[in-house]
PDB file of C-alpha atoms in Angstrom:
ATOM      1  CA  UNK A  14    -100.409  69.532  58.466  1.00 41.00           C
ATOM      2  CA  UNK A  15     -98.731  66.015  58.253  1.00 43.00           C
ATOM      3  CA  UNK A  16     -97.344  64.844  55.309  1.00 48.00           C
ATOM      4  CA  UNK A  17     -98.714  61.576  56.476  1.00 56.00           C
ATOM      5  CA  UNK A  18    -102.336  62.665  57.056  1.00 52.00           C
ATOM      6  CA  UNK A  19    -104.784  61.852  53.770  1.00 62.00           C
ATOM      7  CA  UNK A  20    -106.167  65.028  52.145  1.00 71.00           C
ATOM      8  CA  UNK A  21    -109.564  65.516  51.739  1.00 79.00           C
ATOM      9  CA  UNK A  22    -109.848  66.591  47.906  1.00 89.00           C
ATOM     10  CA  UNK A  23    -113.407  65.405  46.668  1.00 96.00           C
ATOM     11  CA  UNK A  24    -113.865  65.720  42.545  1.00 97.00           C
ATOM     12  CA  UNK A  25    -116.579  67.786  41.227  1.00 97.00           C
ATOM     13  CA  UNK A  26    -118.816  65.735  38.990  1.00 97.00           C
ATOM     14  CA  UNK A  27    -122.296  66.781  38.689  1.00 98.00           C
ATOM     15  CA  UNK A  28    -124.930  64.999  36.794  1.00 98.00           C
ATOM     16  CA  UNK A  29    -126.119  66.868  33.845  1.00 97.00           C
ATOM     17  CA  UNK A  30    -129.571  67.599  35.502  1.00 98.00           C
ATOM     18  CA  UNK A  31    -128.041  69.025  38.704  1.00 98.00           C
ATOM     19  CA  UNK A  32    -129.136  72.087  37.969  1.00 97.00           C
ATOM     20  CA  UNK A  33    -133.053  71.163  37.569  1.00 98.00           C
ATOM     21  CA  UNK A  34    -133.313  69.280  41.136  1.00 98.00           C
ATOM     22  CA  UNK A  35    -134.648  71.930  43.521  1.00 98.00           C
ATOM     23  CA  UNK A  36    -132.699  74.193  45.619  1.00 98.00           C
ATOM     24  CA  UNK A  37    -132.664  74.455  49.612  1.00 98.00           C
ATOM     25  CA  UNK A  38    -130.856  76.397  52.157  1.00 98.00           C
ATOM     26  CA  UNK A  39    -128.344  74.318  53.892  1.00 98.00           C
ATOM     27  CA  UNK A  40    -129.644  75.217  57.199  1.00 98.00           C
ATOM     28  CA  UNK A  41    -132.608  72.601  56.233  1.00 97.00           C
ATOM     29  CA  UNK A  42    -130.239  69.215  56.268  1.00 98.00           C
ATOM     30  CA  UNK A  43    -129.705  67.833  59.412  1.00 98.00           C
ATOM     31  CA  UNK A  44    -129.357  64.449  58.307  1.00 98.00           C
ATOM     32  CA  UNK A  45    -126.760  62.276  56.133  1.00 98.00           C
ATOM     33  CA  UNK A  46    -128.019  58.807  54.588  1.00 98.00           C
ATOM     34  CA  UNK A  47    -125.924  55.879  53.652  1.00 98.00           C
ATOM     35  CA  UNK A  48    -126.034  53.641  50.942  1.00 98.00           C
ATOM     36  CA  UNK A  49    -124.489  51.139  48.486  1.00 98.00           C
ATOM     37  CA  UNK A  50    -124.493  51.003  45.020  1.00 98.00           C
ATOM     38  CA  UNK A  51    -125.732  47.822  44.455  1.00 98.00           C
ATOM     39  CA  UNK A  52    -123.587  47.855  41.387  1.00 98.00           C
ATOM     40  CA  UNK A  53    -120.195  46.127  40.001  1.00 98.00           C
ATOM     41  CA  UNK A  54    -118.135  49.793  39.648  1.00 98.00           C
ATOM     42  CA  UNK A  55    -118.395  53.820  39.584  1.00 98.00           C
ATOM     43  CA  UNK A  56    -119.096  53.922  35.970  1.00 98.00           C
ATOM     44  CA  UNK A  57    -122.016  51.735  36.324  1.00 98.00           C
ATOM     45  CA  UNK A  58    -123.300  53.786  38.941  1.00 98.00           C
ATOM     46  CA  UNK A  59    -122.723  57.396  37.171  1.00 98.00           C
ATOM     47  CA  UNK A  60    -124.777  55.518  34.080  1.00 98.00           C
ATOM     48  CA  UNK A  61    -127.701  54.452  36.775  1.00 97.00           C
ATOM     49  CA  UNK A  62    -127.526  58.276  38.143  1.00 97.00           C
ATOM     50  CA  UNK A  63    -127.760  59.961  34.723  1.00 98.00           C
ATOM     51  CA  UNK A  64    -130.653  58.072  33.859  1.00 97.00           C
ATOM     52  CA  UNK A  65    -134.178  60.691  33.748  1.00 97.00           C
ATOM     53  CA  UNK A  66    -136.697  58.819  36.236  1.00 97.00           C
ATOM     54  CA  UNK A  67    -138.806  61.943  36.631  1.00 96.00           C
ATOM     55  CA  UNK A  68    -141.021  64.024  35.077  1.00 96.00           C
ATOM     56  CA  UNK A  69    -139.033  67.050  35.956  1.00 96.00           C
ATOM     57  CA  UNK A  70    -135.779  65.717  33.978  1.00 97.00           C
ATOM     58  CA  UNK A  71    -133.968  64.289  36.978  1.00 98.00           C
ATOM     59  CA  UNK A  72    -133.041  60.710  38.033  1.00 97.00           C
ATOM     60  CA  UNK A  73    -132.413  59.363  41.268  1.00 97.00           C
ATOM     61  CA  UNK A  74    -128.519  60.109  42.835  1.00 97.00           C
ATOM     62  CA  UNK A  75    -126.693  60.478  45.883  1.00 98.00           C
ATOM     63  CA  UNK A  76    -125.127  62.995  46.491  1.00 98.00           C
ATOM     64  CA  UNK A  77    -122.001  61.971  47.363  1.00 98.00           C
ATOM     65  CA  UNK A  78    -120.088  58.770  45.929  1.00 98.00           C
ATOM     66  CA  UNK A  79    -116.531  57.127  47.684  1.00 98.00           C
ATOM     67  CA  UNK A  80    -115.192  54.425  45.551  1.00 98.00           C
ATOM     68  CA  UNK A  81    -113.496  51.489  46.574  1.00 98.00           C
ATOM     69  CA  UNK A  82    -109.903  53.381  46.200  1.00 97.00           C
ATOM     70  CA  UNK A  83    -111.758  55.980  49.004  1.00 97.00           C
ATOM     71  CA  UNK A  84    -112.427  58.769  46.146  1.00 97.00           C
ATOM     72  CA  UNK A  85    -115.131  60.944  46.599  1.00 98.00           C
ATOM     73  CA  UNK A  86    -116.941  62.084  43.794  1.00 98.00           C
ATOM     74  CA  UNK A  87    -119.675  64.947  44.178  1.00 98.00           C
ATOM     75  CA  UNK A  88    -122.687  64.376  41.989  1.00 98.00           C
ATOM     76  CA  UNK A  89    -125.322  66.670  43.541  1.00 98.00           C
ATOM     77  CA  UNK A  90    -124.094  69.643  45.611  1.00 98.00           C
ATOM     78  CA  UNK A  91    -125.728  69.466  48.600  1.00 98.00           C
ATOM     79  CA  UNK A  92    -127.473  73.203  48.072  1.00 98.00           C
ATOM     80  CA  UNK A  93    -129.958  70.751  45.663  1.00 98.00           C
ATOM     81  CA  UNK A  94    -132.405  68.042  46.923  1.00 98.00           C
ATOM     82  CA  UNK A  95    -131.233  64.779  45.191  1.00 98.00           C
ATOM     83  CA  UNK A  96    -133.789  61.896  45.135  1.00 98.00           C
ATOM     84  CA  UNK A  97    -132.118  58.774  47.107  1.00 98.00           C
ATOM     85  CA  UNK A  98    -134.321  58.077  50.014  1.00 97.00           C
ATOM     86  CA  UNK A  99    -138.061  58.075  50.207  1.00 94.00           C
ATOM     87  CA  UNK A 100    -139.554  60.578  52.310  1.00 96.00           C
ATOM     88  CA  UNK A 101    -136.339  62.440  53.611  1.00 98.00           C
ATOM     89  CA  UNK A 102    -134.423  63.951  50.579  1.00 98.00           C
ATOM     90  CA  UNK A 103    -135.413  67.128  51.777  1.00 98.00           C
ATOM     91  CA  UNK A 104    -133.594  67.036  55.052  1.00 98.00           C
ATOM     92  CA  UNK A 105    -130.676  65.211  53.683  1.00 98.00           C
ATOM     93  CA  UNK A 106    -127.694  64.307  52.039  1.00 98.00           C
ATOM     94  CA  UNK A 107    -127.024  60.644  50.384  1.00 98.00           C
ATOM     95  CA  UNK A 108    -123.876  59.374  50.552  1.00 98.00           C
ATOM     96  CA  UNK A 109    -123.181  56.373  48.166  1.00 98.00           C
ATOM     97  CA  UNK A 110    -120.303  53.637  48.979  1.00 98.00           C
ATOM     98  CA  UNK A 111    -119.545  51.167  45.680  1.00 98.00           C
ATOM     99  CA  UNK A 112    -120.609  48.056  46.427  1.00 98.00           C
ATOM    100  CA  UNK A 113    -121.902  45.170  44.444  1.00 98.00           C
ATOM    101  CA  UNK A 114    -124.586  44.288  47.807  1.00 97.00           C
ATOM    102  CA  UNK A 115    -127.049  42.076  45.837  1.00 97.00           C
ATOM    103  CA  UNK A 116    -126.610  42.905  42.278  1.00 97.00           C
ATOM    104  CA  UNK A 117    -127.461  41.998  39.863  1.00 97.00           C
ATOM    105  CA  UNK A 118    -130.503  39.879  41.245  1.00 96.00           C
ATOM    106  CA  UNK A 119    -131.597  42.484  43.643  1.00 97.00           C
ATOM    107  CA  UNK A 120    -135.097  41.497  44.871  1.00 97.00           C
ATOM    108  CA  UNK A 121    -134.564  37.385  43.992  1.00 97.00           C
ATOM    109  CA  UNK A 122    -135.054  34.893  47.199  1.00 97.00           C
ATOM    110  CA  UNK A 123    -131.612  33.540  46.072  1.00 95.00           C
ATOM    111  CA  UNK A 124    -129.948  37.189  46.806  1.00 95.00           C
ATOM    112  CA  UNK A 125    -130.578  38.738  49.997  1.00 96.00           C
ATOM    113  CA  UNK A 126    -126.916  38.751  51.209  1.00 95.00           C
ATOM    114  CA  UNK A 127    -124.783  41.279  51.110  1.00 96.00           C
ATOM    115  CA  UNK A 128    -121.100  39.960  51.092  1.00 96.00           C
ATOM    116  CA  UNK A 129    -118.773  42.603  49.439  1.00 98.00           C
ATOM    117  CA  UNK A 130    -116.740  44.020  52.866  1.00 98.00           C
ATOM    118  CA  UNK A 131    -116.405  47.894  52.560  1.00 98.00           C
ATOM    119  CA  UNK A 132    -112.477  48.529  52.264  1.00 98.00           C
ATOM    120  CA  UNK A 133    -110.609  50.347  54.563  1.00 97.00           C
ATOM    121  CA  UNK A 134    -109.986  53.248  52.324  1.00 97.00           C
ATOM    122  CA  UNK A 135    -113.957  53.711  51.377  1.00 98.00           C
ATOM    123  CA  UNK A 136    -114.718  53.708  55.267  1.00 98.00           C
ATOM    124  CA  UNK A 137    -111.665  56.408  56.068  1.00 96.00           C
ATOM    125  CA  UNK A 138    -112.687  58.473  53.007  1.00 97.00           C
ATOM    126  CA  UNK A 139    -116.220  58.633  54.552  1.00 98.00           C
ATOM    127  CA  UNK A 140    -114.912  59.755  57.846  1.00 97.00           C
ATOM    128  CA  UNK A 141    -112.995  62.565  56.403  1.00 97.00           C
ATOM    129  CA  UNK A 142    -116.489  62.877  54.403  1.00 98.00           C
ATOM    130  CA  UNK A 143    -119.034  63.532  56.864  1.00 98.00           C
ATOM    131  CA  UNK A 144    -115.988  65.458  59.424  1.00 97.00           C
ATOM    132  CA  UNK A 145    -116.398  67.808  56.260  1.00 97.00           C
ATOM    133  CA  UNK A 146    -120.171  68.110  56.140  1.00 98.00           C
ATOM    134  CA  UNK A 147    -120.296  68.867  59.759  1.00 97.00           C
ATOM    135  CA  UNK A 148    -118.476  71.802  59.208  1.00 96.00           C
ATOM    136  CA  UNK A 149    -120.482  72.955  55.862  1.00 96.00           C
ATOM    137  CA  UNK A 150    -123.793  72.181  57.277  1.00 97.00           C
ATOM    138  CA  UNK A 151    -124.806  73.920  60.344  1.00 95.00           C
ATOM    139  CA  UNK A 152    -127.754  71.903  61.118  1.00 98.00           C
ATOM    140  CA  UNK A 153    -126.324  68.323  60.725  1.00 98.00           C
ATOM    141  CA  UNK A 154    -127.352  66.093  63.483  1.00 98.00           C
ATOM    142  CA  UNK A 155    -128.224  62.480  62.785  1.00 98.00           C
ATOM    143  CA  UNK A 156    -127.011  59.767  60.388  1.00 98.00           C
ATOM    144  CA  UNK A 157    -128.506  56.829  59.181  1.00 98.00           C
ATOM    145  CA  UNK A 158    -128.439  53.699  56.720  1.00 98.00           C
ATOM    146  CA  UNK A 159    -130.771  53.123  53.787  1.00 98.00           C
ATOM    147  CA  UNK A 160    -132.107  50.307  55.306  1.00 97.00           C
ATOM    148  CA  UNK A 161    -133.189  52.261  58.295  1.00 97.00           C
ATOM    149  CA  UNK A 162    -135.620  54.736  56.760  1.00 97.00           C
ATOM    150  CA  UNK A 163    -136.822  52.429  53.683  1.00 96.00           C
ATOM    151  CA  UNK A 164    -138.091  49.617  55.518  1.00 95.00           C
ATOM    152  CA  UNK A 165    -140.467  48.113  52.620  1.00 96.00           C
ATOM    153  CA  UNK A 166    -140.880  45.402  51.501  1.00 97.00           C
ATOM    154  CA  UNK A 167    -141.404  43.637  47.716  1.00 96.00           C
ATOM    155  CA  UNK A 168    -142.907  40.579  46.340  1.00 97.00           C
ATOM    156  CA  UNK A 169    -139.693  38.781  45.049  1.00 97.00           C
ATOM    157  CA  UNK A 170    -138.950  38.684  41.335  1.00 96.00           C
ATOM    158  CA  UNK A 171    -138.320  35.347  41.316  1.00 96.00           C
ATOM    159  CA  UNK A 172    -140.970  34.183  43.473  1.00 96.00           C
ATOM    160  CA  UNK A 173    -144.141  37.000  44.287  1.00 95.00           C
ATOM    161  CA  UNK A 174    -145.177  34.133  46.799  1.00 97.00           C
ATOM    162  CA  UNK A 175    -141.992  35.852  48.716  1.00 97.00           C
ATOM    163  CA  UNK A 176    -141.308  38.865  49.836  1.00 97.00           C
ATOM    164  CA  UNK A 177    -137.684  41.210  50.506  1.00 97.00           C
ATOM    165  CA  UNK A 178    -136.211  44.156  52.016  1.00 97.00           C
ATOM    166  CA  UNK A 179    -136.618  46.828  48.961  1.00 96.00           C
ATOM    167  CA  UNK A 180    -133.661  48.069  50.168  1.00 96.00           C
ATOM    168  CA  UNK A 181    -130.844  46.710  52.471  1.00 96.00           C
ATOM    169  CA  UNK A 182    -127.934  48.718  52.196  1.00 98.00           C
ATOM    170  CA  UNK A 183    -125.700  49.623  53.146  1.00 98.00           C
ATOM    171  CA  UNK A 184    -126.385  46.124  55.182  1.00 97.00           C
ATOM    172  CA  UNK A 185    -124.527  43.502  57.298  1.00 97.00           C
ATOM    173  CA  UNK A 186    -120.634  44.721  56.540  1.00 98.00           C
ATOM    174  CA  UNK A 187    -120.952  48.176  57.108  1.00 98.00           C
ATOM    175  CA  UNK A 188    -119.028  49.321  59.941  1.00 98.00           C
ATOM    176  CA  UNK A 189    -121.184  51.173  62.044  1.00 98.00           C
ATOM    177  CA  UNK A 190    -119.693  50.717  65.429  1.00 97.00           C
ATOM    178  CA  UNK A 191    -116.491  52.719  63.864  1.00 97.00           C
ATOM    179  CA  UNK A 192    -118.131  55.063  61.940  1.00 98.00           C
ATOM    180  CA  UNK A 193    -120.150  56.290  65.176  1.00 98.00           C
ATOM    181  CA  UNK A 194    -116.500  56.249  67.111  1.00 97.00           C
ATOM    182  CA  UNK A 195    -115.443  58.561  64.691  1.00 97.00           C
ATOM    183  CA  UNK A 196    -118.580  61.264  64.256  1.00 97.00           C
ATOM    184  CA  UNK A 197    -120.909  62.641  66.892  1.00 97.00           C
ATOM    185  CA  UNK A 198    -123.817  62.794  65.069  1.00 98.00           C
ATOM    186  CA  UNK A 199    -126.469  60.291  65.878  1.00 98.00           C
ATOM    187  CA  UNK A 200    -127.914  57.616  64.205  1.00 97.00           C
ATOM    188  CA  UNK A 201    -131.722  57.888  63.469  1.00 96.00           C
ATOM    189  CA  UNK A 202    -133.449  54.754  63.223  1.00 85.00           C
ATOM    190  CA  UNK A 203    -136.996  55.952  63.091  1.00 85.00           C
ATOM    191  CA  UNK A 204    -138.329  52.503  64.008  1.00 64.00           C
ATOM    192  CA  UNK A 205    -137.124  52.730  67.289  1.00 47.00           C
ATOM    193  CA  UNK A 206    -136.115  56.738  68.290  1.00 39.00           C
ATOM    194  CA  UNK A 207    -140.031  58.424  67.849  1.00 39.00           C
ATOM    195  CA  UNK A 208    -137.582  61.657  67.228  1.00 39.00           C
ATOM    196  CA  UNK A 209    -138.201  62.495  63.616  1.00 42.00           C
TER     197      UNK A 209
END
């Protein structure tokens, strides 16, 4: 191997509850989800992940999170069903970009842009990312955004007159056009494919 060639050295991190989400054979995911953050930094996100939503002592977490530097920090394994996308966490793995995308007014009229660009390093890391899963998961097939399989919609905090995308990441500046180039899995946009 290249001296020159980035190594692919993700950090073990799991969230304290890891242990309590429910287990599944790998063979089951044949899908990777991408999101944002939605928040200012990795710390911020770790504290949002850590945080007990559910009655079973788990919050909600990707799986996977790539900072803006293009480290990758596991927070689930993928063996356990993390809660990140409504109706698919079963079939998939979430992988998490940092990004500020609308914070911290998520669901105002005002804030419905996403205008943070995802940096070169975040969008290599990912590469290497899901090149990796490919190889761990035998069933791996499609790919998809947040925004793709959570299409609802909210009455706007600011305004309940209003409505918004409840979710919208990872939005307008991801790079999807490269990040297809670079993997053959297939995006699923459920809308549109009838192939769930």
């Amino acid at each position: 191997m290249s001296a020159d060639l980035p190594v692919f050295a993700p950090r073990l991190d799991p969230l304290p509850y890891e242990v309590k989400l429910e287990a599944r054979p790998l063979q089951q995911i044949d899908l990777v989800v991408i999101h944002c953050t939605e928040l200012p930094d990795l710390t911020m996100a770790r504290h949002y992940g850590e945080r007990i939503l559910h009655a079973s002592g788990t919050g909600n977490s990707g799986h996977y999170y790539i900072d803006r530097d293009g480290s990758v920090h596991v927070y689930v394994r993928p063996e356990r069903v993390a809660h990140h996308v409504r109706g698919y966490n079963p079939r998939s793995v979430g992988i998490e970009l940092v990004n500020t995308g609308r914070y911290p007014d998520w669901l105002t009229v005002g804030s419905q842009k996403m205008e943070e660009p995802y940096t070169t390093a975040q969008i290599d890391a990912l590469t290497m990312l899901l090149d990796h899963l490919r190889q761990e998961l035998p069933s791996l097939r499609y790919i998809a955004g947040h925004e793709d399989l959570d299409t609802a919609h909210e009455p706007a905090s600011d305004d309940p007159t209003v409505t918004v995308p409840r979710k919208m990441d990872p939005g307008p500046l991801f790079p999807w056009n490269a990040v297809l180039r670079a993997t053959p899995l297939e995006r699923l946009v459920p809308q549109s494919s009838g192939s769930l």
